[in-house]
Amino acid sequence: MPRYDYVSMGFYTFDCLGWPFTEIPPGGGTVFIDELTLAVSGAGGTAAIAAAKMGLNTLAVAGVGEDLMGDWVLQRLAHFGVDTWGVQRQPGWKTSSSIVTTRADGSRPALHMKGATSNFFVTGEMIPRATDTKVFHAGGVGLMDAMDKGQTAVVMKTAKAHGATTTVDVFAGSPKDLPAIARVLPYTDYFMPSIEEAQALCGRSEHGDTAKFFLDMGVKACVLTLGGDGAYYHDRDGVKFRVPAFDIAVKCTCGCGDAFDAGFAVALVHGFDMETAVRFAQATSALNATGLGSQAGVKDFEHTLEFMKRTRMRG
């Protein structure tokens, strides 16, 4: 039996969020807002906490700085029961951090410091424990400078060899980001970028063509998140379907794709069929969007399941 249900490796950030953001005051002026909060975010961090909230025994694998933000990230992970054995800290590192200005419509322009996500490295000694899991997630491929040179692929290959199901999310804006991502695709069961990131990588516009590009590069299935339009699933056996988004009042979209990744992992661990798994992931993402900051609207497994069953979907 694996030691963990879920290992989330990658991009962990400290976020300070304000809502609603309307304007930058001129000079040294002040604009009053209604809410401020802190959150652990990032493709790895959001997924780790959301999965832990929904009952998965979760390990974090990442890097944070020896600073106040790193202290808080570790405390917050521990608060939700996430094992932080795999979180590295070194003198001189800074915790990846963002100032997120969330608009009333849920969009969130941000100022970001890349930080220790660039620095951490999973050594050979760490790999056996870091891959002893039912589901292994690499979140933020393209931002993990030290790992993206080939070590992420080594870790994922080992995870698959040990029987784990592997999922991947990315940080990508153009085809120049593809080489780092391409290294991990042969060891990826479920490739889970946003449609914008996937299309930026491959230059294709139609969902099926976009999915086929990555299927041809070795992934077992693509699960493309479409924002307010839901999600699109397409696997190498030719199974394809689209799940619409839930009809909700959006507070903040920060971390929605990453919460989707966590929900999908929870569904895999519970043995849901694939269409239900994507719907459950959509429900997790929708709940995330109802609060300010990553995972704010996610409570637990039963709450998410009930939300999935009772909430109306768009279209």
Coordinates of C-alpha atoms in Angstrom, one line a residue:
M1 CA 0.0 0.0 0.0
P2 CA 1.5 3.4 -1.0
R3 CA 2.5 5.7 1.9
Y4 CA 0.5 8.6 0.4
D5 CA -2.7 9.1 -1.6
Y6 CA -1.3 12.2 -3.3
V7 CA 2.0 13.9 -3.9
S8 CA 1.9 17.4 -5.2
M9 CA 5.3 18.6 -6.5
G10 CA 6.1 22.0 -7.9
F11 CA 4.9 25.6 -7.6
Y12 CA 4.0 26.7 -4.1
T13 CA 3.4 30.4 -3.5
F14 CA 2.5 32.8 -0.7
D15 CA -0.3 35.1 -1.9
C16 CA -1.7 38.3 -0.5
L17 CA -5.0 39.0 -2.1
G18 CA -7.3 42.1 -2.0
W19 CA -10.9 42.4 -3.2
P20 CA -12.4 44.2 -5.1
F21 CA -9.6 45.9 -7.0
T22 CA -10.8 48.8 -9.1
E23 CA -7.9 51.2 -9.7
I24 CA -4.3 52.1 -8.8
P25 CA -4.4 55.3 -6.8
P26 CA -2.4 58.2 -8.2
G27 CA 0.8 59.1 -6.5
G28 CA 0.9 58.0 -2.9
G29 CA -2.9 57.8 -2.6
T30 CA -5.1 55.1 -1.1
V31 CA -8.1 53.1 -2.5
F32 CA -10.2 51.3 0.1
I33 CA -11.2 47.7 -0.5
D34 CA -13.5 45.3 1.3
E35 CA -11.3 42.2 1.9
L36 CA -7.7 41.1 2.4
T37 CA -6.5 37.6 2.9
L38 CA -3.5 35.3 2.6
A39 CA -3.4 32.0 0.8
V40 CA -1.0 29.2 -0.2
S41 CA -1.4 29.1 -4.0
G42 CA 0.5 27.8 -7.0
A43 CA -0.1 24.8 -9.2
G44 CA 1.4 22.6 -6.5
G45 CA 0.3 24.4 -3.3
T46 CA -3.3 24.9 -4.2
A47 CA -3.7 21.3 -5.2
A48 CA -2.0 20.0 -2.1
I49 CA -4.3 21.9 0.3
A50 CA -7.5 21.3 -1.6
A51 CA -6.7 17.5 -1.8
A52 CA -5.9 17.4 1.9
K53 CA -9.2 19.2 2.7
M54 CA -11.0 16.5 0.8
G55 CA -9.4 13.7 2.8
L56 CA -6.3 12.7 0.8
N57 CA -3.1 11.8 2.7
T58 CA -0.9 14.4 0.9
L59 CA 2.8 15.1 0.6
A60 CA 4.2 18.5 -0.5
V61 CA 7.4 18.6 -2.6
A62 CA 8.6 22.1 -3.2
G63 CA 11.0 24.8 -2.2
V64 CA 10.4 27.9 0.0
G65 CA 12.6 30.6 1.3
E66 CA 14.0 31.1 4.8
D67 CA 11.7 34.1 5.2
L68 CA 8.5 35.0 6.9
M69 CA 6.5 33.9 3.8
G70 CA 8.1 30.5 3.9
D71 CA 7.3 30.2 7.6
W72 CA 3.7 30.9 6.9
V73 CA 3.4 28.5 4.0
L74 CA 4.8 25.7 6.1
Q75 CA 2.5 26.5 8.9
R76 CA -0.5 26.7 6.6
L77 CA 0.3 23.4 5.0
A78 CA 0.6 21.7 8.4
H79 CA -2.7 23.3 9.5
F80 CA -4.4 21.2 6.8
G81 CA -2.5 18.1 7.5
V82 CA -0.2 18.2 4.5
D83 CA 3.1 16.4 5.1
T84 CA 6.0 18.9 4.5
W85 CA 8.8 16.4 4.5
G86 CA 9.5 17.2 0.8
V87 CA 9.6 21.0 1.2
Q88 CA 13.2 22.3 0.9
R89 CA 14.7 25.5 2.4
Q90 CA 18.1 27.0 1.8
P91 CA 19.9 30.2 2.9
G92 CA 19.3 32.9 0.3
W93 CA 16.2 31.4 -1.2
K94 CA 13.0 33.5 -1.3
T95 CA 9.5 32.1 -1.1
S96 CA 7.6 32.4 -4.4
S97 CA 5.1 35.2 -3.6
S98 CA 2.3 37.2 -5.3
I99 CA 0.4 40.3 -4.6
V100 CA -3.0 39.5 -6.2
T101 CA -5.4 42.3 -7.1
T102 CA -8.8 40.6 -7.6
R103 CA -11.4 42.5 -9.5
A104 CA -15.2 42.3 -8.8
D105 CA -15.6 39.9 -11.9
G106 CA -13.1 37.4 -10.4
S107 CA -10.1 38.2 -12.7
R108 CA -6.9 38.8 -10.8
P109 CA -4.0 40.7 -12.2
A110 CA -0.9 39.9 -10.1
L111 CA 2.6 40.9 -9.2
H112 CA 4.8 37.8 -8.8
M113 CA 8.3 37.0 -7.5
K114 CA 9.4 33.6 -8.8
G115 CA 11.5 32.6 -5.8
A116 CA 12.4 29.2 -4.6
T117 CA 10.3 27.3 -7.2
S118 CA 13.3 27.9 -9.4
N119 CA 15.7 26.4 -6.9
F120 CA 14.4 23.2 -5.3
F121 CA 15.6 19.8 -6.6
V122 CA 14.4 16.3 -5.8
T123 CA 17.5 14.3 -5.2
G124 CA 17.9 10.6 -5.9
E125 CA 17.7 9.9 -2.2
M126 CA 14.4 11.7 -2.0
I127 CA 12.7 10.0 -5.0
P128 CA 11.6 6.7 -3.3
R129 CA 9.5 8.5 -0.7
A130 CA 8.4 11.3 -3.0
T131 CA 6.9 8.7 -5.5
D132 CA 5.4 6.3 -2.9
T133 CA 1.8 7.4 -3.8
K134 CA -1.4 6.6 -5.5
V135 CA -1.4 9.8 -7.6
F136 CA 1.7 11.9 -8.4
H137 CA 1.1 15.5 -9.5
A138 CA 3.7 17.8 -11.1
G139 CA 2.2 21.3 -10.9
G140 CA 4.0 24.2 -12.6
V141 CA 6.2 22.4 -15.1
G142 CA 7.9 25.3 -16.9
L143 CA 8.6 27.3 -13.7
M144 CA 10.8 24.7 -11.9
D145 CA 14.1 25.8 -13.4
A146 CA 16.3 23.2 -11.6
M147 CA 13.8 20.4 -12.0
D148 CA 12.8 21.2 -15.6
K149 CA 16.2 20.3 -17.0
G150 CA 15.2 16.6 -16.8
Q151 CA 14.8 15.7 -13.1
T152 CA 11.0 16.1 -13.2
A153 CA 10.9 13.4 -15.9
V154 CA 13.1 11.1 -13.8
V155 CA 10.8 11.5 -10.8
M156 CA 7.7 10.9 -12.9
K157 CA 9.1 7.9 -14.6
T158 CA 9.9 6.4 -11.2
A159 CA 6.4 7.2 -9.9
K160 CA 4.8 5.4 -12.9
A161 CA 7.2 2.4 -12.4
H162 CA 5.9 2.2 -8.8
G163 CA 2.3 2.1 -10.0
A164 CA 1.3 5.7 -9.4
T165 CA -1.1 7.6 -11.7
T166 CA 0.6 10.8 -12.9
T167 CA -1.0 14.2 -13.6
V168 CA 0.7 17.3 -15.0
D169 CA -0.2 21.0 -15.0
V170 CA 2.1 23.7 -16.5
F171 CA 3.1 27.3 -16.6
A172 CA 3.4 28.2 -20.3
G173 CA 2.9 31.1 -22.6
S174 CA 4.5 30.2 -25.9
P175 CA 6.1 27.4 -27.9
K176 CA 9.5 28.2 -26.3
D177 CA 8.2 26.6 -23.1
L178 CA 7.5 23.3 -24.9
P179 CA 10.9 21.6 -24.6
A180 CA 10.8 21.5 -20.8
I181 CA 7.2 20.2 -20.8
A182 CA 7.9 17.7 -23.6
R183 CA 10.3 15.8 -21.3
V184 CA 7.6 14.8 -18.9
L185 CA 4.8 13.9 -21.4
P186 CA 5.8 10.3 -22.0
Y187 CA 5.3 9.7 -18.3
T188 CA 2.0 11.6 -18.0
D189 CA -1.3 9.8 -17.6
Y190 CA -3.4 13.0 -17.5
F191 CA -2.1 16.3 -19.0
M192 CA -4.2 19.1 -17.4
P193 CA -3.3 22.6 -18.6
S194 CA -5.7 25.4 -19.3
I195 CA -6.8 25.7 -22.9
E196 CA -4.9 28.9 -23.2
E197 CA -1.6 27.3 -22.1
A198 CA -2.2 24.2 -24.3
Q199 CA -2.8 26.3 -27.4
A200 CA 0.1 28.6 -26.6
L201 CA 2.4 25.6 -26.6
C202 CA 1.1 23.9 -29.7
G203 CA -0.3 26.7 -31.8
R204 CA -3.5 24.9 -32.6
S205 CA -7.0 26.3 -32.0
E206 CA -9.5 23.5 -32.0
H207 CA -9.8 21.5 -28.8
G208 CA -9.5 18.1 -30.5
D209 CA -6.5 19.1 -32.5
T210 CA -4.9 20.6 -29.4
A211 CA -5.4 17.4 -27.4
K212 CA -4.1 15.2 -30.3
F213 CA -0.9 17.2 -30.3
F214 CA -0.1 16.2 -26.8
L215 CA -1.5 12.6 -27.2
D216 CA 1.0 12.2 -30.0
M217 CA 3.8 13.3 -27.6
G218 CA 3.0 10.5 -25.2
V219 CA 0.3 11.5 -22.8
K220 CA -2.5 9.0 -22.0
A221 CA -5.2 11.7 -21.8
C222 CA -5.7 15.4 -22.0
V223 CA -8.1 17.2 -19.6
L224 CA -8.2 20.8 -20.7
T225 CA -9.7 23.4 -18.4
L226 CA -11.8 26.0 -20.3
G227 CA -12.5 28.5 -17.6
G228 CA -16.2 29.5 -17.7
D229 CA -16.8 27.0 -20.5
G230 CA -16.0 24.0 -18.4
A231 CA -13.5 21.2 -19.3
Y232 CA -12.7 19.0 -22.3
Y233 CA -11.5 15.4 -22.0
H234 CA -9.8 13.5 -24.8
D235 CA -7.8 10.3 -24.5
R236 CA -5.7 8.1 -26.7
D237 CA -8.5 5.5 -27.0
G238 CA -10.7 8.2 -28.7
V239 CA -13.0 8.9 -25.8
K240 CA -13.8 12.6 -25.8
F241 CA -16.4 14.7 -24.0
R242 CA -17.0 18.2 -22.6
V243 CA -18.3 19.0 -19.2
P244 CA -19.9 22.5 -18.8
A245 CA -19.0 24.8 -15.9
F246 CA -21.3 25.1 -12.8
D247 CA -23.5 28.2 -12.6
I248 CA -22.0 30.1 -9.7
A249 CA -21.4 33.7 -8.5
V250 CA -17.6 34.1 -9.0
K251 CA -15.6 35.8 -6.2
C252 CA -12.0 35.0 -7.3
T253 CA -10.6 32.8 -10.0
C254 CA -7.1 32.5 -8.4
G255 CA -6.2 28.8 -8.2
C256 CA -9.3 27.4 -10.0
G257 CA -7.3 25.3 -12.4
D258 CA -5.1 24.0 -9.6
A259 CA -8.2 23.1 -7.5
F260 CA -9.5 21.3 -10.5
D261 CA -6.3 19.2 -10.5
A262 CA -6.9 18.3 -6.8
G263 CA -10.5 17.4 -7.4
F264 CA -9.5 15.1 -10.3
A265 CA -7.0 13.4 -8.0
V266 CA -9.6 12.9 -5.3
A267 CA -11.9 11.4 -7.9
L268 CA -9.2 9.0 -9.1
V269 CA -8.5 7.8 -5.5
H270 CA -12.3 7.2 -5.0
G271 CA -12.5 5.3 -8.3
F272 CA -15.0 7.5 -10.1
D273 CA -15.7 6.9 -13.7
M274 CA -14.0 9.4 -16.0
E275 CA -16.9 11.6 -16.7
T276 CA -17.8 11.8 -13.0
A277 CA -14.2 12.5 -12.2
V278 CA -14.1 15.5 -14.5
R279 CA -17.4 16.8 -13.1
F280 CA -16.0 16.4 -9.6
A281 CA -12.9 18.3 -10.6
Q282 CA -15.2 21.0 -12.1
A283 CA -17.1 21.2 -8.8
T284 CA -13.9 21.6 -6.9
S285 CA -12.8 24.4 -9.2
A286 CA -16.2 26.1 -9.0
L287 CA -16.2 26.0 -5.2
N288 CA -12.7 27.5 -5.2
A289 CA -14.1 30.4 -7.2
T290 CA -16.7 31.2 -4.6
G291 CA -14.1 32.5 -2.1
L292 CA -11.2 34.9 -2.0
G293 CA -7.9 33.1 -2.5
S294 CA -6.9 29.6 -3.5
Q295 CA -9.0 26.8 -1.9
A296 CA -11.1 29.3 0.1
G297 CA -14.4 27.8 -1.1
V298 CA -13.3 24.1 -0.8
K299 CA -14.4 22.5 2.5
D300 CA -14.3 18.8 2.4
F301 CA -15.2 15.8 0.2
E302 CA -18.8 15.5 1.2
H303 CA -19.5 19.2 0.6
T304 CA -17.9 19.0 -2.8
L305 CA -19.8 15.9 -3.7
E306 CA -23.1 17.4 -2.6
F307 CA -22.3 20.6 -4.6
M308 CA -21.6 18.5 -7.7
K309 CA -25.0 16.7 -7.4
R310 CA -27.1 19.7 -6.6
T311 CA -25.7 22.7 -8.4
R312 CA -26.9 23.6 -11.9
M313 CA -24.5 23.6 -14.8
R314 CA -24.3 26.2 -17.5
G315 CA -25.6 25.6 -21.0

